């Protein structure tokens, strides 16, 4: 990937409109640079805006980056990182404070992250304001120290996307070719989904 996120100050109304701001790279052109620090990204895969904050899943650096306000100038450093203890480490891991190839993000008071490589979704009960903040709840696993893939109402396999209307939670469970719906964002780890879309039951995971 280009290792960057493009920001348009207004939603484009014509084809080919140039972006106003680039973050993750020093400029709009030139050699791609991948460095684990607050300004660079490597294969960003999920973007969300909530409460004026910009949140990006920086997948190949195994972290989620948070800007306290939407950047208005290019190459601005993020303010907070989760999934890593600081901005200079970038190893994958398995705990309440580490991630492995996060993809999708959603936030609105809470932060929800599809931690794809760990076959789980992480929930922070508040949007983190300090580096390395731990997740509060794990979905798809019962513990923060396991990452077994599975096909059931309580298991996930390579989840990629997360979304909520503030109450219900949807998870795109990529490896099981389904979407799981939870009537509420879980408050305890290991919670089961209430509804499955794309399969006839919770035990099926074949494409079709």
Tab-separated table of C-alpha atoms in Angstrom:
chain	number	residue	atom	x	y	z
A	1	UNK	CA	0.000	0.000	0.000
A	2	UNK	CA	0.905	3.659	-0.207
A	3	UNK	CA	1.187	3.942	3.569
A	4	UNK	CA	-0.950	7.037	3.756
A	5	UNK	CA	-4.397	8.476	4.426
A	6	UNK	CA	-5.758	11.261	2.227
A	7	UNK	CA	-7.996	13.976	3.634
A	8	UNK	CA	-10.421	16.028	1.540
A	9	UNK	CA	-11.656	19.161	3.283
A	10	UNK	CA	-14.943	18.811	1.423
A	11	UNK	CA	-16.530	15.712	-0.071
A	12	UNK	CA	-15.511	15.704	-3.770
A	13	UNK	CA	-18.273	16.539	-6.222
A	14	UNK	CA	-16.161	16.031	-9.362
A	15	UNK	CA	-13.902	13.257	-10.593
A	16	UNK	CA	-10.178	13.478	-9.975
A	17	UNK	CA	-10.277	16.092	-7.225
A	18	UNK	CA	-6.948	16.457	-5.448
A	19	UNK	CA	-6.721	15.710	-1.739
A	20	UNK	CA	-5.962	18.599	0.596
A	21	UNK	CA	-3.901	16.790	3.237
A	22	UNK	CA	-1.827	13.617	3.370
A	23	UNK	CA	-0.811	11.858	6.562
A	24	UNK	CA	1.405	8.803	6.959
A	25	UNK	CA	3.897	9.980	4.352
A	26	UNK	CA	6.004	13.170	3.948
A	27	UNK	CA	4.208	14.207	0.773
A	28	UNK	CA	1.831	13.273	-2.029
A	29	UNK	CA	4.659	11.998	-4.246
A	30	UNK	CA	8.029	10.344	-3.842
A	31	UNK	CA	9.367	7.097	-2.465
A	32	UNK	CA	7.160	5.418	0.109
A	33	UNK	CA	8.708	5.443	3.568
A	34	UNK	CA	7.706	3.002	6.305
A	35	UNK	CA	9.014	3.936	9.730
A	36	UNK	CA	7.537	3.184	13.162
A	37	UNK	CA	7.061	6.668	14.540
A	38	UNK	CA	4.060	8.982	15.053
A	39	UNK	CA	4.133	10.352	11.498
A	40	UNK	CA	4.438	7.235	9.301
A	41	UNK	CA	2.009	4.445	8.509
A	42	UNK	CA	2.349	1.069	6.821
A	43	UNK	CA	-0.721	-0.265	5.009
A	44	UNK	CA	-3.449	1.678	6.827
A	45	UNK	CA	-6.665	-0.301	6.422
A	46	UNK	CA	-9.369	1.316	8.521
A	47	UNK	CA	-10.343	4.948	9.127
A	48	UNK	CA	-12.941	6.466	11.441
A	49	UNK	CA	-13.783	9.944	12.721
A	50	UNK	CA	-15.497	10.433	16.084
A	51	UNK	CA	-15.802	13.473	18.310
A	52	UNK	CA	-13.351	15.356	16.112
A	53	UNK	CA	-10.706	12.639	16.529
A	54	UNK	CA	-9.232	10.751	13.572
A	55	UNK	CA	-8.588	7.048	14.181
A	56	UNK	CA	-6.610	4.842	11.774
A	57	UNK	CA	-5.808	1.129	11.867
A	58	UNK	CA	-2.126	1.045	10.872
A	59	UNK	CA	-2.271	-2.634	9.966
A	60	UNK	CA	1.295	-3.638	9.186
A	61	UNK	CA	2.680	-1.721	12.161
A	62	UNK	CA	0.199	-3.654	14.344
A	63	UNK	CA	-1.273	-0.559	15.926
A	64	UNK	CA	-4.123	1.941	15.937
A	65	UNK	CA	-3.223	5.624	15.739
A	66	UNK	CA	-5.338	8.456	17.120
A	67	UNK	CA	-5.151	12.142	16.187
A	68	UNK	CA	-6.944	14.353	18.701
A	69	UNK	CA	-8.142	16.528	15.843
A	70	UNK	CA	-8.399	15.975	12.105
A	71	UNK	CA	-5.112	17.186	10.602
A	72	UNK	CA	-5.287	20.361	8.521
A	73	UNK	CA	-1.644	20.159	7.389
A	74	UNK	CA	0.245	17.205	5.950
A	75	UNK	CA	2.549	14.756	7.749
A	76	UNK	CA	1.181	15.540	11.218
A	77	UNK	CA	2.144	13.133	14.008
A	78	UNK	CA	-0.519	11.109	15.791
A	79	UNK	CA	-1.158	11.899	19.445
A	80	UNK	CA	-1.913	8.419	20.807
A	81	UNK	CA	-1.067	4.847	19.810
A	82	UNK	CA	-2.697	1.630	20.980
A	83	UNK	CA	-1.561	-1.893	20.198
A	84	UNK	CA	1.994	-0.786	20.966
A	85	UNK	CA	3.481	0.683	24.166
A	86	UNK	CA	4.952	3.613	22.201
A	87	UNK	CA	5.469	4.928	18.678
A	88	UNK	CA	8.863	3.256	18.190
A	89	UNK	CA	7.831	-0.398	18.493
A	90	UNK	CA	5.887	-2.259	15.832
A	91	UNK	CA	5.867	-5.987	16.683
A	92	UNK	CA	2.681	-8.031	16.660
A	93	UNK	CA	1.529	-9.615	19.903
A	94	UNK	CA	-1.261	-11.242	21.862
A	95	UNK	CA	-2.452	-9.510	25.021
A	96	UNK	CA	-4.859	-6.772	26.069
A	97	UNK	CA	-2.298	-4.169	24.940
A	98	UNK	CA	-0.978	-5.756	21.716
A	99	UNK	CA	-2.461	-6.385	18.255
A	100	UNK	CA	-1.767	-8.422	15.148
A	101	UNK	CA	-2.717	-6.801	11.822
A	102	UNK	CA	-5.713	-4.699	12.909
A	103	UNK	CA	-8.046	-3.852	10.035
A	104	UNK	CA	-11.330	-2.159	10.859
A	105	UNK	CA	-11.992	0.500	13.499
A	106	UNK	CA	-15.132	2.161	14.856
A	107	UNK	CA	-15.516	4.654	17.677
A	108	UNK	CA	-18.194	6.638	19.463
A	109	UNK	CA	-17.323	6.910	23.132
A	110	UNK	CA	-15.950	3.365	22.865
A	111	UNK	CA	-13.231	2.169	20.484
A	112	UNK	CA	-13.781	-1.125	18.631
A	113	UNK	CA	-10.939	-2.735	16.645
A	114	UNK	CA	-10.975	-5.779	14.362
A	115	UNK	CA	-7.722	-7.432	15.477
A	116	UNK	CA	-7.684	-9.670	12.425
A	117	UNK	CA	-4.469	-11.618	12.916
A	118	UNK	CA	-5.574	-12.609	16.414
A	119	UNK	CA	-9.051	-13.748	15.305
A	120	UNK	CA	-10.744	-11.319	17.658
A	121	UNK	CA	-12.327	-7.913	18.110
A	122	UNK	CA	-11.140	-5.628	20.902
A	123	UNK	CA	-13.319	-3.115	22.730
A	124	UNK	CA	-11.967	-0.184	24.739
A	125	UNK	CA	-14.747	1.196	26.932
A	126	UNK	CA	-13.434	4.705	26.295
A	127	UNK	CA	-11.321	6.129	23.482
A	128	UNK	CA	-7.719	5.847	24.727
A	129	UNK	CA	-5.878	9.024	25.682
A	130	UNK	CA	-2.551	7.383	26.616
A	131	UNK	CA	-0.197	5.142	24.658
A	132	UNK	CA	-0.534	1.396	25.081
A	133	UNK	CA	-3.918	1.539	26.806
A	134	UNK	CA	-5.391	-1.951	27.334
A	135	UNK	CA	-8.613	-3.188	25.811
A	136	UNK	CA	-11.529	-3.712	28.170
A	137	UNK	CA	-13.330	-6.571	26.380
A	138	UNK	CA	-12.410	-9.209	23.790
A	139	UNK	CA	-14.888	-10.727	21.324
A	140	UNK	CA	-14.168	-13.991	19.534
A	141	UNK	CA	-12.033	-15.253	22.422
A	142	UNK	CA	-12.682	-15.704	26.130
A	143	UNK	CA	-9.208	-14.520	27.152
A	144	UNK	CA	-6.800	-11.858	25.909
A	145	UNK	CA	-4.090	-14.532	25.627
A	146	UNK	CA	-5.727	-16.836	23.054
A	147	UNK	CA	-6.264	-16.354	19.326
A	148	UNK	CA	-7.757	-19.618	18.049
A	149	UNK	CA	-9.950	-19.276	14.966
A	150	UNK	CA	-13.377	-20.869	15.104
A	151	UNK	CA	-16.885	-21.049	13.705
A	152	UNK	CA	-19.569	-20.556	16.342
A	153	UNK	CA	-21.569	-17.728	17.879
A	154	UNK	CA	-18.622	-16.910	20.157
A	155	UNK	CA	-15.733	-17.410	17.713
A	156	UNK	CA	-14.222	-15.432	14.842
A	157	UNK	CA	-11.889	-16.148	11.941
A	158	UNK	CA	-9.952	-13.191	10.518
A	159	UNK	CA	-12.535	-10.469	11.244
A	160	UNK	CA	-11.976	-7.455	9.030
A	161	UNK	CA	-14.666	-4.837	9.629
A	162	UNK	CA	-16.610	-3.462	12.585
A	163	UNK	CA	-19.502	-1.014	12.720
A	164	UNK	CA	-22.140	0.089	15.188
A	165	UNK	CA	-25.113	2.426	15.345
A	166	UNK	CA	-24.158	3.141	18.940
A	167	UNK	CA	-26.162	0.174	20.230
A	168	UNK	CA	-25.916	-2.854	17.964
A	169	UNK	CA	-22.516	-4.107	16.782
A	170	UNK	CA	-21.769	-5.696	13.403
A	171	UNK	CA	-18.591	-7.670	12.724
A	172	UNK	CA	-17.510	-8.725	9.246
A	173	UNK	CA	-16.140	-12.209	9.979
A	174	UNK	CA	-14.129	-12.535	6.782
A	175	UNK	CA	-12.721	-16.027	7.233
A	176	UNK	CA	-16.158	-17.468	7.966
A	177	UNK	CA	-17.895	-15.644	5.096
A	178	UNK	CA	-20.466	-14.063	7.380
A	179	UNK	CA	-21.510	-10.995	9.323
A	180	UNK	CA	-22.264	-11.318	13.032
A	181	UNK	CA	-24.753	-9.017	14.745
A	182	UNK	CA	-24.747	-8.305	18.477
A	183	UNK	CA	-27.778	-6.621	20.036
A	184	UNK	CA	-25.405	-4.542	22.153
A	185	UNK	CA	-21.670	-3.915	22.232
A	186	UNK	CA	-20.497	-6.644	24.650
A	187	UNK	CA	-19.470	-5.625	28.160
A	188	UNK	CA	-17.899	-8.997	28.986
A	189	UNK	CA	-15.374	-11.078	27.072
A	190	UNK	CA	-16.436	-14.122	25.071
A	191	UNK	CA	-19.978	-12.904	24.403
A	192	UNK	CA	-21.929	-14.646	21.649
A	193	UNK	CA	-23.535	-13.033	18.638
A	194	UNK	CA	-27.323	-12.819	18.409
A	195	UNK	CA	-27.687	-13.136	14.643
A	196	UNK	CA	-25.645	-14.373	11.693
A	197	UNK	CA	-25.931	-13.083	8.119
A	198	UNK	CA	-24.425	-14.959	5.169
A	199	UNK	CA	-24.814	-18.408	6.718
A	200	UNK	CA	-27.807	-20.497	7.773
A	201	UNK	CA	-26.465	-21.026	11.281
A	202	UNK	CA	-23.508	-20.189	13.539
A	203	UNK	CA	-21.695	-23.448	12.731
A	204	UNK	CA	-21.435	-22.879	8.974
A	205	UNK	CA	-18.598	-20.917	7.412
A	206	UNK	CA	-18.426	-21.844	3.715
A	207	UNK	CA	-18.563	-19.299	0.897
A	208	UNK	CA	-21.591	-19.281	-1.363
